[in-house]
Amino acid sequence: MASLIFQIVVDSLLLGGVYTLMAVGLSLAFGVTRIINFAHGDIVMYGAYAAFFAFVSLNIDPLLSLLFVAILGAIGGYLLFKLTLDRILDAPGINQVLLTFGLGLVLQNVAVILWTGDERSTTPSYAFDSWFLSDDIVVAKGRLIAFGLAVAFVVLLLAWLRWSELGRATRAVSQNRAAASLMGINVRAMYALSFGLSSSFGTATGAIMSFLLPITPFMGFPILVKAFAIIILGGLDSIVGTVIGAFLLATAETTIAYVVPQGIGWAEGVAFFLLVIVLIVRPTGILGTVGRDA
Amino acid sequence: MNLSRTSVMVALSVFAAVISPAPSRAEDTIKIGAPLSLSGKFVSYGAAAKRGVEMAVDIYGGKVGNKKIEILFRDTQSDPQVAVNSFTQLLSEEKVNFLIGPIATPMAMAGLPAWRRTRALWVVPGATTPLLEEEAGKEPMLFHTFPYGYYYHLALARSLREKLGPGKTVAIIYSDDAYGREHLPYAQKYFTQEGFKIVAEELVRAGATDLNPVLAKIRRVKPDLLLGLVQTTDGIQLTKQVYVQRLNIPYLVGTAYPQLKQWQDASGEAQEGWVGVTTYIPGLKAKADPKYPKLFMDSDVWKAEFTKRYNREPEFIDVGAYVSTCMLLIAIENAGAVDDKEKVAEELKKLDVHTMIGRGHFEPSLGGTLNQAFADVVVHQRVKGADAILYPKEFETADKFEQATYAK
């Protein structure tokens, strides 16, 4: 029994790390711009493809290419914002939803045209390695690395938001757009910056997913759905809430999968039931503020 | 010289009429509808089928008798609703009498109601889950040219029993989609029939990120075999996670995915030892058909021809679509190159050819489909990055199953 509980804890933590990676970029973009980026999963997918081609063509390990992929993601996200979303910031919310949803479809179809629907994956040695803590308790090295990177990303992001000039400006825009503008902050520049950063997290996440999940042009949508559920659970505009939401969802899914017979088939349903309960009890999510004043 | 605008327009119209090719008359052409997933999640199936169909028409010479063959490809976009539209457009507007495709079962099932309105001659070189058989197997105009899933389990259970001996235990992992649920009863039936004891049956969600909870449960029952009834994407995830978990199960068995290059590339070192089933695999030595050697060549010659055209090795759907199209074209020709589905169906039933994937002859399937060709299934195993063929006997390149690397 003790080993089962320990294995549940280990698996929940590792899955929570993966879920944090999936959701943190989406949360950042929404927190600042108040736009839900429905193309976020597809940005993750492009990061995975970039890491894959760096791995097979240039023999660069995904953990090394991650940095370049993140920079490319930041540039791509910034440009995407300037060319599209910047033009409809003052339009009704449904236009923004439709735009990002459409962008996601375009990105997905371009990927199919360029790379076909074949499944791919990077195969660095650590993706096949594991540690045995006992006869029953196994820690997959690839997931542990993902967990470590998720922690590092979140810490870096929170530090940037708290202590850097641009980070504070970003938080100011997030908290009160009008006041930030009156204080001389270029709101649209902050939007573009946060969208670029969000995309950077997205593509970096893709590089990590490249050795954890099969890469296909369609991998983005399930990631988006999961990320969306997590940020609603944690609170749409809260990074810490997102982390809590990710680990809560991972723990619920893992526990159900271990404890209930055929539980892995129930896990997602139960996890989303949990989401519904949280939203009824606390509509802003665990740490969110969006909607509180409404 | 003054030219009025009208005279210029008239002159241009006459010029355009002269240089444009004469439209082919309907009676000079035989149209074959091909609803395939050319985009969306089943694009790899659709793209392979398109290659096979195009190569068959090309090698056939583009004509049957004196009539041009026109293949009307329609993209189902891997979406059942679009598949309905594709079938309706081909059958009601184009009024085709012959259909080939789709490959994925959900697309075939979506097209079924539209097909029932005209009952064109329908060649299906895919749809392995027996849903189509249950719904339309008794239809005389349905010609299924790919083994149903139960043939996989029959061949797997038989070959594993022959080579591993009696009294082995099996754990089954199946996905919660139509594929896993449809395959499960047949796996249970044939593995039990061959004397295996099923010690675990675990459901996994299609697209699941984490399979550890299921694998941990299976580790406890210590089976001799693990059978994974999932599709390719989940097959990659299963293969990698089984390896990472070092489950210590000696024999790892999949369905169709171990033959796919994308599974092999994505699974890396974890693919070693996995057993799979297929209808065609490079290395299979099949002789040319004596009557139609230019269509049904030696398998090596055909493979070289395919590789030259497409710069890649053929996979099972490429070959399946190719031989199915060739058989349809032969039947049309034998019927007198007429656009008449009844006459062509009669000719198709008479055909008996030797192809790169076995005997091409229609007879009732085990599950009751009236016209089933190609029930021969090859069992192979990934050994040192290549394929060893273990069943049937005449194609064997190895005489025993290897244990998974970490279990040795």
XYZ file of C-alpha atoms in Angstrom:
702
model
C 0.000 0.000 0.000
C 2.797 2.397 0.948
C 4.569 1.747 -2.345
C 1.327 2.356 -4.250
C 0.844 5.712 -2.521
C 4.456 6.638 -3.178
C 4.133 5.677 -6.856
C 0.965 7.790 -7.133
C 2.804 10.746 -5.615
C 5.770 10.303 -7.952
C 3.610 9.912 -11.071
C 1.397 12.853 -10.089
C 4.405 15.111 -9.625
C 5.934 14.094 -12.950
C 2.642 14.461 -14.836
C 2.024 17.774 -13.068
C 5.335 19.013 -14.462
C 4.244 18.106 -17.983
C 0.877 19.799 -17.478
C 2.530 22.928 -16.069
C 4.630 23.198 -19.213
C 1.521 22.846 -21.365
C -0.395 25.584 -19.550
C 2.004 28.232 -18.311
C 2.424 30.021 -21.658
C -1.315 30.146 -22.231
C -1.840 31.572 -18.757
C 0.771 34.297 -19.270
C -0.733 35.453 -22.565
C -4.231 35.551 -21.139
C -3.165 37.192 -17.904
C -1.769 40.191 -19.759
C -3.756 40.495 -22.991
C -7.036 38.916 -21.816
C -7.011 36.993 -25.100
C -7.272 33.215 -24.985
C -4.851 32.002 -27.600
C -6.538 29.005 -29.209
C -3.450 28.533 -31.362
C -1.252 27.870 -28.320
C -1.309 24.086 -28.772
C -0.207 24.509 -32.372
C 2.667 26.754 -31.289
C 3.744 23.911 -28.984
C 3.507 21.597 -32.002
C 5.840 23.828 -34.051
C 8.337 23.801 -31.200
C 8.226 20.010 -31.194
C 8.844 19.876 -34.946
C 11.726 22.368 -34.686
C 13.369 20.241 -31.990
C 12.700 17.097 -34.020
C 14.364 18.427 -37.169
C 17.280 19.800 -35.163
C 17.662 16.322 -33.672
C 17.479 14.256 -36.864
C 19.177 16.695 -39.258
C 21.794 18.364 -37.063
C 22.023 15.798 -34.276
C 21.252 18.458 -31.679
C 19.773 17.176 -28.444
C 16.280 18.611 -27.728
C 17.530 19.996 -24.430
C 20.153 21.986 -26.336
C 17.895 23.060 -29.183
C 15.339 24.167 -26.596
C 17.054 27.540 -26.209
C 17.067 28.288 -29.947
C 13.548 26.956 -30.323
C 12.415 29.250 -27.501
C 14.050 32.269 -29.169
C 12.418 31.394 -32.487
C 9.119 31.001 -30.671
C 9.483 34.432 -29.075
C 10.189 36.073 -32.436
C 7.386 34.147 -34.132
C 4.902 34.961 -31.365
C 5.831 38.649 -31.397
C 5.376 38.828 -35.169
C 2.135 36.874 -35.007
C 0.800 39.358 -32.487
C 1.899 42.429 -34.435
C 0.536 41.107 -37.737
C -2.790 39.813 -36.502
C -4.001 40.293 -32.928
C -2.700 43.839 -32.590
C -5.157 44.902 -35.269
C -8.241 43.604 -33.488
C -7.458 44.351 -29.862
C -10.437 46.652 -29.567
C -12.789 44.372 -31.511
C -15.400 42.233 -29.730
C -13.957 39.232 -27.885
C -15.502 36.745 -30.311
C -13.324 38.176 -33.123
C -10.210 37.418 -31.096
C -11.419 33.912 -30.360
C -12.160 33.284 -34.024
C -8.838 34.766 -35.092
C -6.695 32.624 -32.796
C -8.816 29.559 -33.559
C -8.354 30.204 -37.285
C -4.642 30.766 -36.835
C -4.442 27.403 -35.106
C -6.157 25.695 -38.038
C -3.843 27.403 -40.514
C -0.756 26.399 -38.516
C -2.029 22.827 -38.284
C -2.761 22.513 -41.997
C 0.545 24.080 -42.993
C 2.244 21.452 -40.815
C 0.319 18.669 -42.587
C 1.335 20.038 -45.983
C 4.968 20.435 -44.965
C 5.509 17.313 -42.917
C 2.497 14.982 -43.561
C 0.489 13.431 -40.735
C 3.173 10.867 -39.878
C 4.014 10.463 -36.210
C 7.533 11.404 -35.185
C 9.539 11.610 -31.999
C 13.029 12.523 -30.898
C 14.888 9.631 -29.340
C 17.636 10.920 -27.000
C 18.963 8.264 -24.637
C 17.366 9.795 -21.524
C 13.912 9.361 -23.098
C 14.391 5.600 -22.663
C 16.003 5.634 -19.258
C 14.560 5.298 -15.779
C 15.498 4.942 -12.120
C 14.093 2.261 -9.882
C 13.468 3.597 -6.392
C 12.255 0.100 -5.433
C 11.014 -2.969 -7.323
C 7.697 -1.226 -8.006
C 8.526 2.454 -8.088
C 9.951 3.739 -11.327
C 10.932 7.279 -12.238
C 11.188 7.932 -15.969
C 14.212 10.148 -16.598
C 12.572 12.033 -19.473
C 9.649 13.030 -17.284
C 11.921 13.991 -14.427
C 13.782 16.310 -16.782
C 10.459 17.801 -17.896
C 9.504 18.294 -14.257
C 12.801 20.032 -13.502
C 12.434 22.320 -16.502
C 8.845 23.145 -15.569
C 10.015 24.229 -12.111
C 12.869 26.260 -13.653
C 10.550 27.961 -16.176
C 8.018 28.944 -13.561
C 10.663 30.254 -11.155
C 12.313 32.267 -13.931
C 8.996 33.658 -15.089
C 7.922 34.661 -11.588
C 11.328 36.236 -10.928
C 11.139 38.169 -14.189
C 7.636 39.383 -13.414
C 8.617 40.443 -9.909
C 12.057 41.953 -10.244
C 12.613 43.152 -13.799
C 11.444 46.496 -15.152
C 9.619 44.913 -18.073
C 8.162 42.247 -15.815
C 6.725 44.863 -13.469
C 5.340 46.768 -16.444
C 3.750 43.535 -17.666
C 2.135 42.985 -14.270
C 0.914 46.552 -14.223
C -0.770 46.100 -17.603
C -2.244 42.824 -16.385
C -3.689 44.469 -13.278
C -5.037 47.673 -14.792
C -4.588 48.513 -18.447
C -5.840 52.114 -18.186
C -3.736 52.985 -15.160
C -0.641 51.417 -16.702
C -1.199 53.454 -19.837
C -1.541 56.655 -17.792
C 1.754 55.825 -16.087
C 3.462 55.878 -19.494
C 3.651 52.154 -20.135
C 3.247 51.228 -23.771
C 0.395 48.792 -23.331
C 0.486 47.371 -26.840
C 4.240 46.762 -26.589
C 3.672 44.910 -23.327
C 0.968 42.837 -25.008
C 3.315 41.935 -27.839
C 6.111 41.132 -25.406
C 3.935 38.855 -23.283
C 2.554 37.136 -26.372
C 6.112 36.581 -27.609
C 7.107 35.219 -24.195
C 4.040 32.985 -24.143
C 4.953 31.598 -27.558
C 8.504 31.152 -26.387
C 7.248 29.006 -23.488
C 5.019 27.189 -25.975
C 7.807 26.261 -28.374
C 10.167 25.375 -25.507
C 7.445 23.096 -24.185
C 7.230 21.578 -27.659
C 10.957 20.809 -27.585
C 10.431 18.937 -24.317
C 7.291 17.180 -25.588
C 9.299 16.007 -28.609
C 10.754 13.167 -26.532
C 7.705 12.578 -24.338
C 4.830 12.476 -26.840
C 4.448 11.481 -30.500
C 4.787 14.582 -32.690
C 2.028 15.077 -35.250
C 0.342 18.154 -36.739
C -2.662 17.244 -34.572
C -0.890 17.073 -31.222
C -1.754 20.688 -30.434
C -5.464 20.380 -29.812
C -5.338 17.883 -26.907
C -2.587 20.007 -25.359
C -4.753 23.117 -25.738
C -7.749 21.423 -24.132
C -5.675 20.255 -21.192
C -3.994 23.648 -20.807
C -7.325 25.421 -21.002
C -8.786 23.218 -18.271
C -5.743 23.844 -16.076
C -5.811 27.622 -16.349
C -9.535 27.708 -15.647
C -8.983 25.481 -12.629
C -6.075 27.516 -11.323
C -7.429 30.929 -12.250
C -7.134 32.357 -15.732
C -4.655 35.111 -14.920
C -2.513 33.502 -12.249
C 0.785 31.743 -12.959
C 0.905 30.227 -9.471
C -2.741 29.219 -9.842
C -1.855 27.516 -13.121
C 0.863 25.505 -11.405
C -1.538 24.492 -8.648
C -4.193 23.608 -11.246
C -1.716 21.485 -13.195
C -0.667 19.470 -10.168
C -4.232 19.141 -8.913
C -5.411 17.807 -12.263
C -2.425 15.464 -12.529
C -3.001 14.127 -9.015
C -6.717 13.572 -9.645
C -6.096 11.767 -12.935
C -3.260 9.622 -11.572
C -5.085 8.643 -8.402
C -8.218 7.632 -10.301
C -6.128 5.693 -12.812
C -4.379 3.723 -10.055
C -7.202 3.198 -7.616
C -10.302 2.638 -9.775
C -10.519 -0.504 -11.974
C -10.182 0.581 -15.632
C -9.590 3.970 -14.033
C -7.440 5.452 -16.770
C -10.557 5.581 -18.924
C -12.339 7.504 -16.166
C -9.441 9.701 -15.189
C -10.114 12.556 -17.572
C -13.858 12.577 -16.895
C -13.318 12.677 -13.151
C -10.684 15.377 -13.506
C -13.050 17.543 -15.506
C -15.790 16.861 -12.971
C -13.392 18.282 -10.404
C -13.045 21.325 -12.640
C -16.802 21.818 -12.691
C -16.974 21.561 -8.895
C -14.196 24.126 -8.447
C -15.900 26.510 -10.843
C -19.223 26.209 -9.013
C -17.612 26.782 -5.637
C -15.100 29.378 -6.842
C -15.910 30.715 -10.313
C -12.623 32.640 -10.637
C -10.603 29.453 -10.274
C -8.291 28.727 -7.353
C -6.185 31.890 -7.471
C -7.731 33.839 -10.327
C -9.192 37.313 -10.249
C -10.851 37.448 -13.668
C -14.583 37.909 -13.270
C -14.321 38.811 -9.594
C -15.385 42.397 -10.231
C -17.983 41.527 -12.786
C -7.134 48.949 -88.835
C -10.023 49.547 -86.496
C -11.256 46.537 -84.577
C -14.391 46.786 -82.531
C -14.442 45.350 -79.009
C -17.043 42.794 -80.129
C -14.938 41.479 -82.987
C -11.931 41.138 -80.673
C -14.045 39.178 -78.210
C -15.354 36.911 -80.962
C -11.857 36.303 -82.296
C -10.557 35.485 -78.809
C -13.460 33.111 -78.201
C -12.806 31.289 -81.458
C -9.088 31.102 -80.641
C -9.818 29.756 -77.159
C -12.183 27.168 -78.603
C -9.539 26.050 -81.083
C -6.673 25.693 -78.602
C -8.623 24.160 -75.701
C -8.728 20.379 -75.654
C -12.015 18.794 -76.623
C -13.894 17.699 -73.496
C -13.828 13.957 -73.124
C -17.219 12.468 -73.744
C -18.769 10.606 -70.825
C -18.971 7.398 -72.837
C -15.204 7.532 -73.531
C -14.351 7.607 -69.865
C -14.828 5.301 -66.936
C -14.947 7.230 -63.712
C -13.858 5.722 -60.411
C -14.559 7.632 -57.230
C -11.841 7.613 -54.578
C -12.952 9.151 -51.265
C -9.732 9.237 -49.238
C -8.375 11.098 -46.227
C -5.945 13.406 -47.993
C -5.755 15.721 -44.987
C -6.502 15.452 -41.290
C -5.476 12.751 -38.863
C -5.772 9.841 -41.318
C -3.739 11.620 -44.003
C -0.971 9.014 -43.944
C -3.531 6.326 -44.872
C -5.119 8.449 -47.579
C -1.821 9.558 -49.069
C -0.605 5.947 -49.270
C -3.861 4.802 -50.882
C -3.636 7.630 -53.423
C -0.104 6.578 -54.348
C -1.248 2.979 -54.784
C -4.263 3.907 -56.913
C -2.296 6.318 -59.121
C 0.522 3.842 -59.659
C -1.963 1.105 -60.606
C -3.719 3.313 -63.179
C -0.382 4.426 -64.579
C 1.031 0.897 -64.900
C -2.263 -0.261 -66.366
C -1.736 2.319 -69.107
C -4.418 4.822 -68.112
C -7.097 3.020 -70.165
C -9.331 -0.018 -70.010
C -10.129 -1.185 -73.518
C -10.463 2.053 -75.411
C -11.791 4.031 -72.476
C -9.829 6.442 -70.381
C -9.770 5.806 -66.652
C -10.565 8.879 -64.607
C -9.987 8.693 -60.879
C -12.026 11.266 -58.980
C -10.170 11.788 -55.710
C -12.177 13.459 -52.968
C -10.655 14.506 -49.660
C -12.698 13.319 -46.696
C -10.436 15.468 -44.475
C -10.530 12.611 -41.940
C -13.880 14.040 -40.899
C -16.999 11.812 -41.016
C -19.245 14.716 -42.053
C -16.968 15.605 -44.959
C -16.805 11.904 -45.847
C -20.614 11.887 -46.171
C -20.374 14.855 -48.546
C -17.602 13.183 -50.569
C -19.640 10.004 -51.020
C -22.802 11.935 -51.873
C -21.012 14.110 -54.412
C -19.347 11.147 -56.112
C -22.449 8.971 -56.185
C -25.230 11.496 -56.801
C -23.541 14.222 -58.837
C -20.711 12.403 -60.587
C -22.832 9.247 -60.713
C -19.840 6.948 -60.444
C -20.490 3.232 -60.602
C -17.205 2.320 -58.950
C -15.661 3.425 -55.682
C -12.311 2.648 -54.119
C -11.569 3.723 -50.547
C -11.574 5.023 -47.899
C -9.081 3.260 -45.644
C -10.027 4.298 -42.111
C -13.087 2.559 -40.668
C -14.777 5.753 -39.376
C -14.678 7.246 -42.885
C -16.081 4.078 -44.480
C -18.835 3.931 -41.868
C -19.706 7.579 -42.462
C -20.036 6.967 -46.201
C -22.164 3.858 -45.817
C -25.652 5.480 -45.789
C -24.842 7.540 -48.901
C -23.449 4.445 -50.613
C -26.632 2.490 -49.818
C -28.653 4.905 -51.972
C -26.954 3.757 -55.204
C -24.973 0.679 -54.160
C -22.126 1.333 -56.550
C -19.446 -1.346 -56.736
C -17.374 -0.488 -53.673
C -13.811 -1.738 -53.174
C -12.562 -1.116 -49.626
C -8.824 -1.738 -49.210
C -8.900 -0.962 -45.475
C -11.461 -0.693 -42.656
C -9.934 -3.404 -40.489
C -12.327 -3.119 -37.563
C -15.263 -5.365 -38.418
C -17.904 -2.610 -38.047
C -18.224 -2.448 -41.816
C -18.655 -6.204 -41.948
C -21.390 -6.097 -39.309
C -23.270 -3.362 -41.156
C -22.703 -4.225 -44.806
C -20.801 -7.513 -45.098
C -23.733 -9.224 -46.803
C -23.985 -6.576 -49.520
C -23.070 -8.152 -52.882
C -21.559 -4.900 -54.194
C -19.101 -4.535 -51.299
C -15.634 -5.937 -52.040
C -13.392 -5.844 -49.011
C -9.716 -6.198 -49.916
C -7.925 -6.042 -46.589
C -7.938 -8.550 -43.714
C -10.345 -7.701 -40.921
C -8.800 -7.320 -37.500
C -9.758 -10.826 -36.433
C -7.389 -12.254 -39.026
C -4.601 -10.420 -37.164
C -5.461 -12.172 -33.917
C -5.932 -15.529 -35.555
C -2.451 -15.324 -37.113
C -0.815 -13.865 -33.995
C -2.315 -16.409 -31.614
C -1.530 -19.301 -33.929
C 2.080 -18.300 -34.619
C 2.831 -17.474 -30.980
C 1.309 -20.776 -29.817
C 3.314 -22.708 -32.416
C 6.621 -21.150 -31.443
C 6.258 -20.498 -27.710
C 4.359 -23.619 -26.742
C 1.278 -23.980 -24.520
C 0.373 -22.462 -21.167
C 1.520 -18.876 -21.702
C -0.210 -15.906 -20.084
C -1.271 -12.698 -21.831
C -2.035 -9.185 -20.622
C -4.047 -7.040 -23.016
C -3.999 -3.258 -23.216
C -6.738 -1.797 -25.411
C -7.678 1.763 -26.266
C -11.084 3.216 -25.449
C -11.748 4.105 -29.101
C -13.455 1.960 -31.745
C -10.159 0.315 -32.677
C -9.365 -1.076 -29.248
C -12.904 -2.019 -28.363
C -13.542 -3.765 -31.691
C -10.289 -5.729 -31.562
C -10.633 -6.873 -27.952
C -13.287 -9.630 -28.391
C -11.352 -11.177 -31.283
C -8.090 -11.120 -29.353
C -9.884 -12.772 -26.414
C -11.442 -15.384 -28.707
C -8.378 -16.451 -30.686
C -5.810 -16.252 -27.893
C -8.068 -18.298 -25.613
C -8.760 -20.741 -28.450
C -5.011 -21.300 -28.846
C -4.603 -22.043 -25.130
C -3.332 -18.701 -23.811
C -4.560 -17.544 -20.421
C -5.599 -13.882 -20.319
C -4.465 -12.552 -16.940
C -5.196 -8.833 -17.391
C -7.253 -6.562 -19.611
C -6.535 -2.895 -19.158
C -8.228 0.020 -20.855
C -6.203 3.090 -21.907
C -7.547 6.374 -23.142
C -6.634 7.092 -26.770
C -4.100 9.919 -26.719
C -3.258 9.425 -23.025
C -0.087 11.170 -21.871
C 0.670 8.785 -19.049
C 0.255 4.995 -19.213
C 2.182 4.286 -16.004
C -0.880 3.397 -13.883
C -1.877 0.697 -16.364
C 1.668 -0.585 -16.761
C 2.110 -0.751 -12.990
C -0.996 -2.962 -12.741
C 0.300 -5.239 -15.494
C 3.724 -5.510 -13.873
C 2.073 -7.138 -10.857
C 0.521 -10.017 -12.847
C 3.824 -10.912 -14.594
C 2.445 -12.067 -17.963
C 4.495 -13.850 -20.622
C 3.041 -11.625 -23.365
C 1.769 -8.085 -23.599
C -0.703 -7.424 -26.409
C -1.316 -3.773 -27.267
C -4.557 -3.121 -29.166
C -4.031 0.538 -29.977
C -3.448 2.696 -33.040
C -0.109 4.128 -34.145
C 0.123 7.277 -31.998
C -0.794 5.360 -28.869
C 1.416 2.514 -30.065
C 4.440 4.817 -29.947
C 3.519 6.013 -26.481
C 2.931 2.445 -25.278
C 6.193 1.161 -26.745
C 8.298 3.904 -25.193
C 6.641 3.711 -21.801
C 6.826 -0.107 -21.658
C 10.544 0.199 -22.310
C 11.094 2.976 -19.791
C 9.211 0.990 -17.153
C 11.338 -2.158 -17.854
C 8.227 -4.272 -17.407
C 10.148 -7.491 -17.824
C 7.521 -9.032 -20.076
C 9.382 -11.361 -22.473
C 7.158 -10.950 -25.533
C 5.655 -7.675 -26.722
C 2.944 -7.888 -29.356
C 1.257 -5.127 -31.309
C -1.138 -5.089 -34.222
C -0.332 -3.168 -37.418
C 1.893 -0.420 -36.011
C 5.258 -2.274 -35.674
C 5.488 -2.434 -39.463
C 5.201 1.347 -39.884
C 8.360 3.312 -40.452
C 6.967 6.215 -38.436
C 6.459 3.916 -35.422
C 9.942 2.479 -35.879
C 11.592 5.904 -36.139
C 9.654 7.330 -33.215
C 10.137 4.303 -30.939
C 13.922 4.206 -31.257
C 15.607 1.469 -29.266
C 12.284 0.581 -27.597
C 11.055 -1.122 -30.780
C 13.395 -4.065 -30.351
C 11.487 -7.329 -30.006
C 8.010 -6.020 -30.809
C 5.878 -8.398 -32.838
C 3.381 -7.121 -35.384
C 1.084 -8.152 -38.201
C 0.781 -6.922 -41.744
C -0.238 -7.882 -45.237
C 2.996 -6.715 -46.831
C 6.465 -6.099 -45.594
C 9.647 -5.350 -47.542
C 11.546 -8.607 -47.731
C 8.465 -10.689 -48.432
C 9.267 -12.863 -51.449
C 6.216 -13.251 -53.660
C 6.395 -14.442 -57.255
C 4.801 -12.627 -60.177
C 1.350 -13.651 -61.347
C 1.681 -15.838 -64.458
C -1.267 -14.188 -66.212
C -0.676 -10.561 -65.259
C 3.095 -10.318 -64.631
C 3.226 -6.638 -65.586
C 0.669 -5.727 -62.940
C 1.421 -8.251 -60.224
C 5.199 -8.433 -60.470
C 7.735 -10.189 -58.295
C 7.457 -8.360 -54.972
C 11.089 -7.202 -55.205
C 10.555 -5.801 -58.697
C 7.367 -4.029 -57.623
C 9.090 -2.597 -54.572
C 11.928 -1.242 -56.755
C 9.386 0.288 -59.153
C 7.500 1.919 -56.308
C 10.666 3.216 -54.678
C 11.806 4.709 -57.995
C 8.522 6.573 -58.380
C 7.996 7.821 -54.857
C 11.483 7.798 -53.384
C 10.321 5.838 -50.356
C 9.673 2.230 -49.414
C 6.103 1.061 -49.890
C 3.939 0.355 -46.871
C 1.021 -2.031 -46.625
C -1.607 0.509 -47.706
C 0.395 1.461 -50.813
C 0.427 -2.175 -51.873
C -3.153 -2.874 -50.825
C -4.534 0.066 -52.789
C -2.377 -0.856 -55.778
C -3.511 -4.480 -56.027
C -7.140 -3.577 -55.296
C -7.170 -0.980 -58.078
C -5.489 -3.383 -60.495
C -8.100 -6.039 -59.752
C -10.920 -3.555 -60.341
C -9.395 -2.435 -63.639
C -8.943 -6.029 -64.828
C -12.574 -6.756 -63.951
C -13.765 -3.669 -65.865
C -11.716 -4.750 -68.866
C -12.945 -8.341 -68.642
C -16.519 -7.058 -68.534
C -15.936 -5.384 -71.914
C -14.813 -1.997 -70.608
C -18.375 -1.095 -69.709
C -19.479 1.314 -67.017
C -21.787 -1.360 -65.628
C -21.355 -2.280 -61.979
C -23.273 -5.562 -62.189
C -21.163 -6.969 -65.016
C -17.936 -5.747 -63.422
C -18.943 -7.290 -60.073
C -19.422 -10.632 -61.792
C -15.942 -10.397 -63.328
C -14.403 -9.305 -60.052
C -15.813 -12.384 -58.320
C -14.230 -14.624 -60.965
C -10.747 -13.148 -60.597
C -8.035 -15.290 -59.089
C -4.615 -13.665 -59.190
C -1.353 -14.036 -57.376
C -0.294 -10.677 -55.969
C 2.469 -9.227 -53.830
C 0.196 -9.634 -50.773
C -1.077 -13.114 -51.534
C -3.936 -14.628 -53.432
C -6.382 -12.127 -54.883
C -9.657 -13.988 -54.945
C -12.999 -13.100 -53.400
C -14.669 -15.531 -51.069
C -16.684 -15.214 -47.838
C -14.740 -14.009 -44.814
C -14.735 -15.740 -41.418
C -17.153 -13.100 -40.134
C -19.577 -13.260 -43.042
C -18.508 -10.652 -45.598
C -19.602 -12.074 -48.952
C -16.663 -10.748 -50.974
C -13.412 -10.797 -49.052
C -9.969 -10.954 -50.669
C -6.571 -10.982 -48.961
C -7.014 -12.707 -45.651
C -3.340 -13.705 -45.511
C -1.559 -12.063 -42.634
C 2.178 -11.984 -42.041
C 3.558 -12.019 -38.493
C 6.889 -10.271 -38.110
C 9.197 -9.148 -35.333
C 11.572 -6.207 -35.022
C 14.996 -7.719 -34.452
C 18.130 -5.559 -34.537
C 16.331 -2.824 -36.445
C 15.033 -5.145 -39.184
C 12.051 -7.402 -39.714
C 12.135 -11.140 -39.142
C 9.149 -12.944 -40.670
C 7.719 -15.716 -38.492
C 4.416 -16.587 -40.124
C 3.176 -18.017 -42.445
C 5.629 -20.867 -42.891
C 6.331 -20.248 -46.587
C 7.664 -16.735 -45.913
C 9.578 -17.459 -42.684
C 12.963 -15.835 -42.261
C 13.301 -16.747 -38.562
C 12.144 -19.774 -36.615
C 11.705 -18.369 -33.118
C 10.458 -15.232 -31.409
C 13.140 -13.198 -29.666
C 12.507 -11.894 -26.179
C 12.325 -8.142 -25.592
C 15.810 -6.726 -25.057
C 15.507 -5.976 -21.350
C 13.856 -9.333 -20.606
C 16.785 -11.412 -21.856
